[in-house]
Coordinates of C-alpha atoms in Angstrom, one line a residue:
Chain A
M347 CA 0.0 0.0 0.2
A348 CA 1.3 3.3 -1.0
L349 CA 1.9 6.1 1.8
L350 CA 1.6 9.9 1.1
M351 CA 4.8 11.0 2.9
K352 CA 7.1 14.2 3.1
G353 CA 10.8 13.3 1.7
N354 CA 12.2 13.9 5.2
E355 CA 9.9 11.8 7.0
A356 CA 10.5 9.1 4.3
I357 CA 13.9 9.1 4.8
A358 CA 13.3 8.7 8.3
E359 CA 11.1 5.8 8.3
A360 CA 13.4 4.0 5.7
A361 CA 16.4 4.3 8.4
I362 CA 14.2 3.0 11.0
Q363 CA 13.1 -0.1 9.0
A364 CA 16.9 -0.7 7.9
G365 CA 17.6 -1.3 11.7
C366 CA 18.6 2.3 12.6
R367 CA 17.8 2.5 16.2
L368 CA 20.1 5.5 17.1
F369 CA 19.2 9.2 15.8
Y370 CA 21.4 12.0 17.0
G371 CA 20.6 15.4 15.4
Y372 CA 19.9 19.3 15.8
P373 CA 16.9 21.0 14.5
I374 CA 17.4 22.9 11.2
T375 CA 15.3 23.7 8.5
P376 CA 14.7 22.2 5.9
S377 CA 15.4 19.1 7.3
T378 CA 13.6 19.2 10.7
E379 CA 10.8 16.8 9.9
I380 CA 13.8 14.1 10.3
P381 CA 14.5 14.5 14.0
E382 CA 10.7 15.3 14.5
Y383 CA 9.8 11.8 13.0
M384 CA 12.8 10.1 15.0
A385 CA 11.8 11.6 18.3
K386 CA 8.1 10.5 17.5
K387 CA 8.9 7.0 16.5
M388 CA 12.1 5.8 17.9
K389 CA 10.5 5.2 21.1
A390 CA 8.2 2.8 19.6
V391 CA 10.9 0.7 18.3
G392 CA 13.1 0.9 21.5
G393 CA 15.3 2.9 19.9
T394 CA 16.8 6.5 20.9
Y395 CA 16.3 10.0 19.5
L396 CA 18.7 12.6 21.1
Q397 CA 18.7 16.4 20.5
A398 CA 22.3 17.3 20.4
E399 CA 23.6 20.5 21.5
S400 CA 24.9 21.2 18.1
E401 CA 25.7 19.6 14.9
I402 CA 29.4 19.4 15.9
A403 CA 28.0 17.5 18.9
A404 CA 25.4 15.3 17.0
I405 CA 28.0 14.1 14.3
Y406 CA 30.5 13.1 17.2
M407 CA 27.7 11.2 19.1
V408 CA 27.2 9.4 15.8
Y409 CA 30.8 8.7 15.8
G410 CA 30.4 7.1 19.4
A411 CA 27.4 5.0 18.3
G412 CA 29.2 3.8 15.4
A413 CA 32.3 2.9 17.1
V414 CA 30.4 0.5 19.1
G415 CA 28.9 -0.9 16.3
E416 CA 25.3 0.1 16.0
R417 CA 23.5 1.5 12.7
V418 CA 23.1 5.2 13.5
M419 CA 22.0 8.4 11.5
T420 CA 22.2 12.2 11.6
G421 CA 20.0 14.4 9.4
T422 CA 21.1 18.1 8.7
S423 CA 21.0 21.0 6.0
S424 CA 23.7 22.7 4.8
P425 CA 25.1 24.9 7.4
G426 CA 24.7 22.3 9.8
F427 CA 26.5 20.1 7.5
S428 CA 29.3 22.4 7.2
L429 CA 29.7 22.2 11.2
M430 CA 30.0 18.3 10.7
Q431 CA 33.2 18.4 8.3
E432 CA 35.3 18.1 10.7
G433 CA 33.6 14.7 12.3
L434 CA 33.1 13.4 8.7
S435 CA 36.9 13.3 8.4
F436 CA 37.4 11.6 11.7
L437 CA 34.6 8.9 10.9
F438 CA 36.4 8.1 7.4
A439 CA 39.7 7.7 9.2
A440 CA 38.3 5.6 12.0
E441 CA 36.3 3.7 9.6
I442 CA 33.2 4.1 11.3
P443 CA 30.0 3.2 9.3
C444 CA 26.8 5.8 9.2
V445 CA 24.2 7.3 7.6
I446 CA 24.4 11.2 7.3
V447 CA 21.6 13.1 5.4
D448 CA 22.2 16.8 4.0
V449 CA 19.0 18.2 2.8
M450 CA 20.5 21.2 1.3
R451 CA 19.6 24.7 1.4
G452 CA 20.7 28.2 0.3
G453 CA 24.3 29.2 0.8
P454 CA 27.0 30.4 1.2
G455 CA 26.6 31.9 5.1
L456 CA 23.1 31.5 6.8
G457 CA 21.9 31.5 3.2
G458 CA 18.0 31.0 2.5
L459 CA 15.8 28.1 3.2
G460 CA 14.9 27.5 -0.6
P461 CA 16.5 24.0 -2.3
T462 CA 20.2 24.2 -3.8
Q463 CA 22.5 21.6 -4.6
A464 CA 25.5 24.0 -3.6
D465 CA 27.1 21.6 -1.3
Y466 CA 28.2 19.6 -4.2
F467 CA 32.0 20.1 -3.5
Q468 CA 31.8 19.7 0.0
L469 CA 29.5 16.3 -0.4
T470 CA 32.0 14.9 -3.3
K471 CA 35.2 16.4 -2.6
G472 CA 35.7 15.8 1.1
G473 CA 34.5 19.0 3.0
G474 CA 36.8 18.0 6.0
H475 CA 40.6 17.8 5.9
G476 CA 42.7 15.1 4.4
D477 CA 42.2 12.4 1.6
Y478 CA 38.8 11.2 2.2
H479 CA 35.4 10.3 0.1
A480 CA 32.1 9.7 1.3
I481 CA 29.8 7.5 -0.7
V482 CA 27.0 9.9 -1.8
L483 CA 24.0 9.0 -2.8
A484 CA 21.5 11.5 -4.6
P485 CA 17.5 10.6 -4.8
F486 CA 15.4 12.4 -7.3
S487 CA 11.9 11.4 -5.7
V488 CA 10.7 10.3 -2.3
Q489 CA 10.6 6.7 -3.5
E490 CA 14.2 6.9 -4.2
M491 CA 14.7 8.7 -1.1
V492 CA 13.4 5.5 0.8
D493 CA 15.3 3.0 -1.4
L494 CA 18.5 4.6 -0.9
T495 CA 18.4 5.3 2.6
K496 CA 17.8 1.3 3.1
E497 CA 20.7 0.9 1.0
A498 CA 22.9 3.5 2.4
F499 CA 22.9 1.5 5.9
D500 CA 24.3 -1.9 4.2
L501 CA 27.0 0.5 2.0
A502 CA 28.0 2.0 5.3
D503 CA 28.5 -1.5 6.9
Y504 CA 29.6 -3.0 3.9
Y505 CA 32.7 -1.0 3.2
R506 CA 32.8 0.8 6.7
N507 CA 32.7 4.0 5.2
L508 CA 30.4 7.0 6.1
V509 CA 27.5 7.3 3.3
I510 CA 25.5 10.7 2.6
I511 CA 22.3 11.1 1.4
A512 CA 22.3 14.2 -0.5
A513 CA 18.6 15.9 -0.8
D514 CA 17.7 19.4 -1.1
G515 CA 15.0 21.8 0.3
I516 CA 12.4 20.6 -2.4
L517 CA 12.7 16.7 -2.0
G518 CA 12.7 16.9 2.0
Q519 CA 9.8 19.1 1.8
M520 CA 7.6 17.6 -1.0
M521 CA 5.0 14.7 -0.7
E522 CA 4.7 11.9 -2.9
P523 CA 3.2 8.4 -2.7
V524 CA 5.6 6.0 -1.4
E525 CA 6.1 2.1 -0.8
F526 CA 8.3 0.3 1.8
P527 CA 9.0 -2.9 -0.1
P528 CA 11.1 -5.5 2.0
V529 CA 14.7 -5.4 0.9
A530 CA 16.9 -8.3 0.8
G531 CA 20.2 -6.4 1.6
R532 CA 23.8 -7.4 1.5
K533 CA 25.6 -10.2 3.3
L534 CA 27.4 -8.5 6.0
E535 CA 30.3 -9.5 8.4
P536 CA 29.8 -9.3 12.0
K537 CA 31.4 -6.0 13.6
T538 CA 34.3 -7.7 15.2
W539 CA 36.3 -4.4 15.2
A540 CA 33.8 -2.4 17.1
A541 CA 34.9 -1.0 20.6
S542 CA 31.6 -2.5 22.4
G543 CA 33.3 -4.1 25.6
A544 CA 36.0 -6.7 25.4
E545 CA 34.1 -9.7 26.9
G546 CA 35.5 -12.8 25.8
R547 CA 37.9 -11.3 23.2
P548 CA 41.3 -9.4 23.0
K549 CA 40.1 -5.3 23.4
N550 CA 39.5 -3.3 20.3
N551 CA 40.6 0.3 20.0
V552 CA 38.6 2.2 17.2
L553 CA 41.2 5.3 16.3
S554 CA 41.7 7.8 13.7
Y555 CA 45.7 8.9 14.2
Y556 CA 49.0 7.3 13.2
L557 CA 52.2 8.3 14.8
T558 CA 54.6 8.0 12.3
P559 CA 54.7 9.1 8.3
E560 CA 55.2 5.7 7.2
L561 CA 52.2 4.5 8.8
G562 CA 50.6 7.4 7.8
E563 CA 51.1 6.7 4.2
A564 CA 50.4 3.0 4.3
E565 CA 47.1 3.8 5.9
N566 CA 45.9 6.5 3.3
L567 CA 47.4 4.0 0.4
R568 CA 44.8 1.2 2.2
W569 CA 42.0 3.6 2.5
G570 CA 42.8 4.8 -1.4
E571 CA 42.5 1.0 -2.3
K572 CA 39.0 1.0 -0.7
M573 CA 38.1 4.5 -2.5
S574 CA 39.1 2.3 -5.8
R575 CA 36.6 -0.7 -5.0
I576 CA 33.9 1.4 -4.5
K577 CA 34.6 3.5 -7.5
E578 CA 34.9 0.1 -9.5
T579 CA 31.8 -1.2 -8.0
E580 CA 29.6 1.4 -6.9
Q581 CA 28.8 3.7 -9.7
R582 CA 25.2 4.5 -10.2
F583 CA 23.4 6.3 -12.8
V584 CA 19.8 6.5 -14.6
E585 CA 19.5 7.6 -18.2
Y586 CA 16.2 8.9 -19.3
E587 CA 16.1 9.5 -23.5
M588 CA 19.4 8.3 -23.9
E589 CA 19.3 5.8 -26.6
D590 CA 19.3 8.0 -29.7
A591 CA 20.2 11.0 -28.4
D592 CA 22.7 13.5 -30.1
Y593 CA 22.8 15.8 -27.0
A594 CA 22.4 15.0 -23.1
F595 CA 21.9 16.9 -20.0
V596 CA 23.4 15.6 -16.9
A597 CA 21.5 16.5 -13.6
F598 CA 20.7 14.8 -10.2
G599 CA 18.0 15.4 -7.8
T600 CA 15.5 18.1 -8.0
S601 CA 17.1 19.7 -11.0
S602 CA 17.1 16.2 -12.9
R603 CA 13.1 16.2 -12.7
I604 CA 13.1 19.8 -14.2
T605 CA 15.5 18.6 -16.9
E606 CA 13.4 15.7 -17.8
T607 CA 10.5 18.1 -18.7
A608 CA 13.2 20.0 -20.6
V609 CA 13.9 16.9 -22.5
D610 CA 10.5 16.4 -23.4
M611 CA 9.6 19.7 -24.6
L612 CA 13.0 19.8 -26.7
R613 CA 12.3 16.2 -28.3
E614 CA 8.8 17.5 -29.2
E615 CA 10.8 19.9 -31.4
G616 CA 12.9 17.2 -32.8
I617 CA 15.8 17.6 -31.0
K618 CA 17.3 14.3 -29.9
V619 CA 18.2 15.0 -26.5
G620 CA 18.6 12.8 -23.2
L621 CA 19.2 13.0 -19.7
Y622 CA 22.2 11.4 -17.7
R623 CA 21.3 11.2 -14.4
P624 CA 24.0 10.3 -11.5
V625 CA 22.5 8.3 -8.5
T626 CA 25.8 8.2 -6.7
L627 CA 27.5 11.8 -6.6
W628 CA 30.7 10.0 -5.1
P629 CA 31.6 8.0 -6.9
F630 CA 30.6 10.0 -9.9
P631 CA 29.5 7.5 -12.4
E632 CA 32.1 7.7 -15.2
K633 CA 31.5 4.7 -16.9
G634 CA 27.9 5.3 -18.1
L635 CA 29.0 8.6 -19.4
T636 CA 32.3 7.5 -20.9
A637 CA 30.2 4.7 -22.7
R638 CA 28.0 7.6 -24.6
L639 CA 31.1 9.9 -25.4
N640 CA 31.1 8.8 -29.0
Q641 CA 27.5 9.1 -29.6
I642 CA 26.7 12.6 -27.8
K643 CA 27.7 16.0 -29.5
G644 CA 27.5 18.3 -26.4
W645 CA 26.6 17.8 -22.7
M646 CA 25.3 20.2 -20.5
S647 CA 25.2 20.3 -16.7
I648 CA 22.1 21.3 -15.1
E649 CA 22.6 22.6 -11.3
L650 CA 21.0 24.2 -8.7
S651 CA 24.5 26.1 -8.0
A652 CA 27.0 28.1 -10.0
G653 CA 28.3 25.0 -11.5
Q654 CA 30.0 22.6 -9.4
M655 CA 29.2 19.2 -11.0
V656 CA 30.0 20.4 -14.4
D657 CA 33.9 20.0 -13.3
D658 CA 33.5 16.4 -13.0
V659 CA 31.5 16.1 -16.2
K660 CA 34.3 18.1 -18.2
L661 CA 37.0 15.5 -16.4
V662 CA 35.1 13.1 -18.2
V663 CA 34.4 14.6 -21.2
N664 CA 37.9 15.6 -21.4
G665 CA 37.6 17.8 -24.2
K666 CA 36.0 15.2 -26.8
A667 CA 32.6 17.5 -27.0
P668 CA 31.6 20.9 -25.6
V669 CA 30.2 21.0 -22.0
G670 CA 27.6 23.6 -21.1
F671 CA 26.2 24.5 -18.1
Y672 CA 23.1 26.2 -16.4
G673 CA 22.1 26.6 -13.1
R674 CA 19.8 29.1 -10.6
Q675 CA 21.1 29.7 -7.0
G676 CA 20.3 30.7 -3.6
G677 CA 17.2 28.7 -3.4
M678 CA 15.4 29.2 -7.1
T679 CA 14.8 26.7 -9.4
P680 CA 14.8 27.1 -13.2
E681 CA 11.8 26.5 -15.4
P682 CA 12.2 24.0 -17.9
E683 CA 11.7 26.6 -20.8
E684 CA 15.1 28.4 -19.2
V685 CA 16.7 25.1 -19.6
A686 CA 15.7 24.4 -22.8
A687 CA 16.6 27.7 -24.2
A688 CA 20.1 27.8 -22.4
F689 CA 20.8 24.6 -24.4
K690 CA 20.1 25.8 -27.7
A691 CA 21.9 29.0 -26.7
Q692 CA 25.0 27.1 -25.6
L693 CA 24.8 24.1 -27.5
L694 CA 22.9 24.7 -30.8
G695 CA 24.5 27.9 -31.3
G696 CA 21.3 29.8 -30.4
E697 CA 19.0 28.3 -32.7
Chain B
M1081 CA 56.3 -15.0 49.2
K1082 CA 53.1 -13.1 49.3
A1083 CA 52.6 -10.4 46.7
I1084 CA 51.8 -7.2 48.1
F1085 CA 51.8 -5.0 45.1
T1086 CA 51.2 -5.8 41.7
K1087 CA 50.5 -4.3 38.6
T1088 CA 46.7 -3.6 37.7
A1089 CA 45.1 -5.8 35.0
G1090 CA 43.5 -2.5 34.0
L1091 CA 46.8 -1.7 32.3
S1092 CA 48.9 -3.0 29.8
D1093 CA 52.6 -3.9 29.7
R1094 CA 53.3 -0.9 27.2
P1095 CA 55.6 1.7 29.0
F1096 CA 54.1 5.0 29.6
H1097 CA 55.2 7.5 27.1
Y1098 CA 54.9 10.5 29.9
C1099 CA 57.7 12.8 30.9
P1100 CA 59.3 12.4 34.2
G1101 CA 57.5 13.8 37.0
C1102 CA 54.0 14.0 35.1
T1103 CA 51.3 12.7 37.2
H1104 CA 49.3 11.0 34.1
G1105 CA 50.7 7.7 34.9
I1106 CA 49.5 7.7 38.7
I1107 CA 45.7 8.8 37.3
H1108 CA 45.8 5.9 34.9
R1109 CA 46.8 3.3 37.6
L1110 CA 44.0 4.4 39.8
I1111 CA 41.7 4.0 36.9
G1112 CA 43.2 0.6 35.8
E1113 CA 42.9 -0.5 39.4
L1114 CA 39.3 0.5 39.6
L1115 CA 38.4 -1.2 36.5
E1116 CA 39.6 -4.3 37.9
E1117 CA 38.4 -4.0 41.3
M1118 CA 34.9 -3.2 40.3
N1119 CA 35.2 -6.1 37.5
L1120 CA 34.7 -3.4 34.7
I1121 CA 37.4 -4.2 32.2
E1122 CA 35.3 -6.3 29.8
H1123 CA 32.2 -4.1 30.2
T1124 CA 34.2 -0.7 29.6
I1125 CA 34.5 1.6 26.7
G1126 CA 37.0 4.3 27.1
V1127 CA 37.1 7.3 25.2
A1128 CA 40.3 8.9 24.4
P1129 CA 41.0 12.6 23.8
V1130 CA 43.6 15.0 21.8
G1131 CA 46.3 15.9 24.2
C1132 CA 49.2 14.2 25.9
S1133 CA 46.5 11.6 27.0
G1134 CA 45.7 11.0 23.8
F1135 CA 47.5 7.7 23.5
C1136 CA 46.1 6.3 26.7
E1137 CA 44.1 3.5 24.8
N1138 CA 47.8 1.8 24.5
Y1139 CA 47.5 1.3 28.6
F1140 CA 44.0 0.7 29.2
T1141 CA 43.0 -2.9 28.9
C1142 CA 39.5 -2.2 28.1
D1143 CA 37.8 -1.1 24.9
M1144 CA 38.9 2.3 23.6
I1145 CA 37.7 5.2 20.9
G1146 CA 39.8 7.6 20.0
A1147 CA 37.8 11.3 20.0
A1148 CA 38.6 14.4 18.0
H1149 CA 39.8 17.4 20.5
G1150 CA 37.2 18.4 22.8
R1151 CA 34.6 15.8 21.6
A1152 CA 35.1 13.1 23.9
V1153 CA 32.0 13.7 25.8
A1154 CA 30.0 13.6 23.0
V1155 CA 31.3 10.2 21.7
A1156 CA 31.0 9.1 25.0
T1157 CA 27.3 10.2 25.0
G1158 CA 26.8 8.6 21.2
A1159 CA 28.5 5.4 22.8
K1160 CA 26.4 5.2 26.2
R1161 CA 23.0 5.7 24.5
A1162 CA 24.1 2.7 22.3
R1163 CA 25.0 0.5 24.7
P1164 CA 23.6 1.9 28.2
D1165 CA 24.8 -1.5 29.9
R1166 CA 28.6 -0.4 29.3
F1167 CA 30.6 1.6 31.7
I1168 CA 31.8 4.6 29.9
F1169 CA 34.4 7.2 31.1
T1170 CA 36.1 10.0 29.0
Y1171 CA 39.7 10.8 29.9
Q1172 CA 40.7 14.6 29.0
G1173 CA 43.0 17.3 29.4
D1174 CA 41.9 20.8 30.7
G1175 CA 41.8 22.1 27.1
D1176 CA 40.4 19.3 25.8
G1177 CA 37.4 19.5 28.4
A1178 CA 37.4 23.1 29.5
S1179 CA 38.1 25.2 25.9
I1180 CA 37.5 23.4 22.9
G1181 CA 35.2 20.8 24.4
L1182 CA 33.2 23.4 27.0
A1183 CA 30.0 23.1 25.2
E1184 CA 29.9 19.1 24.9
T1185 CA 31.0 19.1 29.0
M1186 CA 28.4 21.5 29.6
S1187 CA 25.7 20.4 27.5
A1188 CA 26.3 16.3 28.6
A1189 CA 26.1 17.6 32.2
A1190 CA 22.9 19.3 31.7
R1191 CA 21.3 16.1 30.2
G1192 CA 22.6 14.0 33.1
E1193 CA 24.6 11.7 30.8
K1194 CA 25.3 8.6 32.6
I1195 CA 29.0 8.7 31.8
T1196 CA 32.1 9.7 34.1
S1197 CA 34.6 12.2 33.0
I1198 CA 38.1 12.4 34.3
F1199 CA 39.5 16.0 33.8
V1200 CA 43.2 16.1 34.0
N1201 CA 44.1 19.7 34.9
N1202 CA 47.8 21.0 34.5
C1203 CA 47.3 24.4 33.6
I1204 CA 49.0 24.2 30.4
Y1205 CA 48.7 22.8 27.1
G1206 CA 51.4 19.7 27.1
M1207 CA 51.1 17.9 24.0
T1208 CA 51.4 21.0 21.6
G1209 CA 54.4 22.2 24.0
G1210 CA 53.5 24.6 26.6
Q1211 CA 50.7 27.1 25.3
M1212 CA 48.2 28.9 27.5
A1213 CA 45.5 26.9 28.5
P1214 CA 41.8 27.8 29.8
T1215 CA 43.0 26.8 33.3
S1216 CA 46.5 28.8 33.2
L1217 CA 46.8 30.8 36.1
V1218 CA 46.8 34.9 36.3
G1219 CA 50.4 35.8 35.8
Q1220 CA 51.4 32.4 34.4
K1221 CA 54.2 32.3 31.6
T1222 CA 53.3 30.0 28.6
S1223 CA 54.9 30.1 25.0
T1224 CA 51.6 31.8 24.1
S1225 CA 51.3 34.2 27.1
P1226 CA 54.9 34.8 27.3
Y1227 CA 55.0 37.6 29.5
G1228 CA 52.6 35.9 32.0
R1229 CA 48.6 35.7 31.7
D1230 CA 47.0 39.1 31.6
A1231 CA 43.6 39.2 33.0
A1232 CA 42.6 42.3 31.4
T1233 CA 43.1 40.7 28.0
M1234 CA 43.4 37.1 28.4
G1235 CA 40.9 36.5 31.3
Y1236 CA 40.7 34.2 34.1
P1237 CA 41.2 30.3 34.6
L1238 CA 38.1 28.7 34.5
D1239 CA 37.3 26.4 37.4
L1240 CA 35.1 23.9 35.5
P1241 CA 34.2 21.6 38.3
K1242 CA 33.2 24.5 40.4
V1243 CA 30.6 25.5 37.3
L1244 CA 29.2 22.2 36.9
T1245 CA 28.3 22.0 40.5
Q1246 CA 25.4 24.4 39.3
I1247 CA 24.3 22.0 36.7
E1248 CA 21.3 19.7 37.9
G1249 CA 22.3 16.8 35.7
A1250 CA 26.0 16.7 37.4
V1251 CA 25.3 14.3 40.3
Y1252 CA 28.7 13.8 41.5
V1253 CA 31.6 16.7 41.0
A1254 CA 35.0 16.5 42.5
S1255 CA 38.1 17.8 42.4
V1256 CA 41.3 16.3 43.6
S1257 CA 44.9 15.9 43.2
V1258 CA 47.5 13.2 43.4
D1259 CA 50.5 15.1 44.9
S1260 CA 51.2 13.0 47.6
P1261 CA 50.7 9.4 48.9
Q1262 CA 47.5 10.4 50.6
A1263 CA 45.8 12.7 48.1
I1264 CA 46.5 9.6 45.8
K1265 CA 44.5 7.5 48.3
D1266 CA 41.8 10.2 48.4
A1267 CA 41.6 10.1 44.7
K1268 CA 40.8 6.9 44.3
K1269 CA 38.0 6.5 46.5
V1270 CA 36.8 9.9 44.7
L1271 CA 36.9 8.1 41.5
R1272 CA 35.4 5.0 42.7
K1273 CA 32.5 6.9 43.9
A1274 CA 32.3 8.6 40.5
F1275 CA 32.3 5.3 38.7
Q1276 CA 29.4 3.8 41.0
V1277 CA 27.5 6.9 40.3
Q1278 CA 27.7 5.9 36.9
L1279 CA 26.6 2.3 37.9
D1280 CA 23.9 3.2 39.7
G1281 CA 22.6 5.1 36.9
L1282 CA 22.4 8.6 38.9
G1283 CA 23.7 11.0 36.2
Y1284 CA 27.0 12.7 35.1
S1285 CA 29.7 12.1 37.4
F1286 CA 33.0 14.3 36.9
V1287 CA 36.4 14.1 38.8
S1288 CA 38.9 16.7 38.1
I1289 CA 42.4 16.0 39.1
L1290 CA 45.4 18.4 39.5
S1291 CA 48.2 17.2 37.5
T1292 CA 52.0 18.4 37.2
C1293 CA 53.9 19.3 33.9
P1294 CA 57.4 20.0 34.7
T1295 CA 58.3 19.8 31.0
N1296 CA 56.3 22.8 30.1
W1297 CA 56.2 24.5 33.6
G1298 CA 59.9 24.7 33.3
V1299 CA 60.5 23.2 36.4
N1300 CA 62.0 19.8 37.8
P1301 CA 59.5 17.1 39.0
V1302 CA 60.0 18.0 42.8
E1303 CA 59.4 21.7 42.0
A1304 CA 56.4 20.8 40.0
L1305 CA 54.9 19.3 42.7
E1306 CA 55.4 22.3 45.1
W1307 CA 54.1 24.6 42.1
L1308 CA 51.0 22.6 42.3
Q1309 CA 50.7 22.7 46.2
T1310 CA 51.5 26.4 46.2
K1311 CA 50.2 28.0 42.9
M1312 CA 47.6 25.6 41.7
K1313 CA 45.7 24.6 44.8
P1314 CA 44.5 28.2 46.1
H1315 CA 43.1 28.7 42.7
F1316 CA 40.7 25.9 42.0
A1317 CA 38.1 24.5 44.4
L1318 CA 38.9 20.9 46.0
G1319 CA 37.3 18.2 47.7
E1320 CA 33.8 16.4 46.8
L1321 CA 32.0 19.5 45.5
K1322 CA 28.5 17.8 44.8
V1323 CA 27.7 14.4 46.1
P1324 CA 24.1 12.7 44.9
A1325 CA 21.0 13.4 47.2
T1326 CA 21.4 10.1 48.8
E1327 CA 24.3 11.2 50.6
G1328 CA 22.7 14.7 51.4
G1329 CA 23.8 16.3 48.4
S1330 CA 21.6 18.2 46.3
E1331 CA 20.6 16.3 43.7
A1332 CA 17.3 17.0 42.5

């Protein structure tokens, strides 16, 4: 049976269904329905909702719960996500699995409450210090918020890596029909590394430091191998009208919904254009894009930012075709007509 | 022959890295002994800070989590809420607990988190090489207060345990030192009580321990103890500053 739910609530419910029994967070618009839903529902399932004093404390509470081996989540929005960056770096180094939701809003600074995708760099390049990446999943519908949240916990445990759900103010706030089908899930190893109390085994330490540069390099190389493994196996994307396309948009999340409409409009005019939609922002889905390089005469990244993902598109296209960009900022979203017009101006020479 | 003193099972065989005359080693031993005596080693998760004691996970034989600077109490909170059946302690210096982690300390106390914080105050940043701490005394020369801590521009030392007594969720607050055999014995009694408060589920327990740093104070170990006794002790409230209501204290 389908339920009508807000994106934020759907993420929270999916997390509970994925076995998450610990939520630490600090309220911030437009993500606040996540802590509110958790505050209401965790009690009934014997879990814990705890309101932290700040996003800094929240992410380290996540660190503590993840370090003892439990499934744990926090949810926030851009300014709060900025505060968590130190913790993300530590979570990566200590290899503590956890799930973080960033419901992006306008920035920089306090910004506004409208939707943006301007945290893309912070999400995908590592907003904290050091060489690290989170696995970043970008849903484009409330249903996908459910499906990807459930999977996020498995990915986190499987790779012992932080996983971020990258949503935005529209996806978090809008209501859509949604279903919660049972998920088989991955086969996961027991968390023998966790610092959960050394009953009947040698003690465990969960740490993020190394004292010698030699060890530091070895650890970084080991993490690099893990990143390569994730890059190789976890790239996800969805194609729309790409089979016979001459031109292609690249867009994720809310901007991909708008772009889908722009694709339909342009096709009605007889222009063969498609949409390549990354579902994993990190790893960026290079493989699917590379497979289309000989087919596509021009690419165009549509984002709710000044142009961030477009850099990754250019790296993959590597000069083989022009790469355009159109975006709106500060909480504004483009109309499909704007997207179509920008496409014509930049890739069809103003036709 | 009867052994009258043995190394506690709460500590590993790894030699301490601490400087001669530093009292971290004594404090570690007291904690290790209590973990053993109270049968807690296998049920404990300790949280290590950043600072000189940031490698204490090498010494305690319980499971340990290494926190970021100032975040030990938040990490401990996350762990305790995940595993309420475990005994959870943080081991932090004055910079960790009273400066960069002050918000975490105060908020955990306000929530009455059922964890125990051991706060080692030596009035200086040891690990980074002798900079001014939130607890540095007025007039104290450090590498970042080379002319002495000037109250007009650098403020005053924070007596964190005294502040914590005002917070309802902090049910046991004590401040002790380990500068003499008797003081060490008393410190152990206080730590035992703090541990018991957590085991009884009463709320947040906090033990401040005045400690020495001869290296960064620029004195020898004997002079360091004198400095602690004559300079530090007059500036910090000492003793059991707050005890649970069951002991006639002010717990609500």
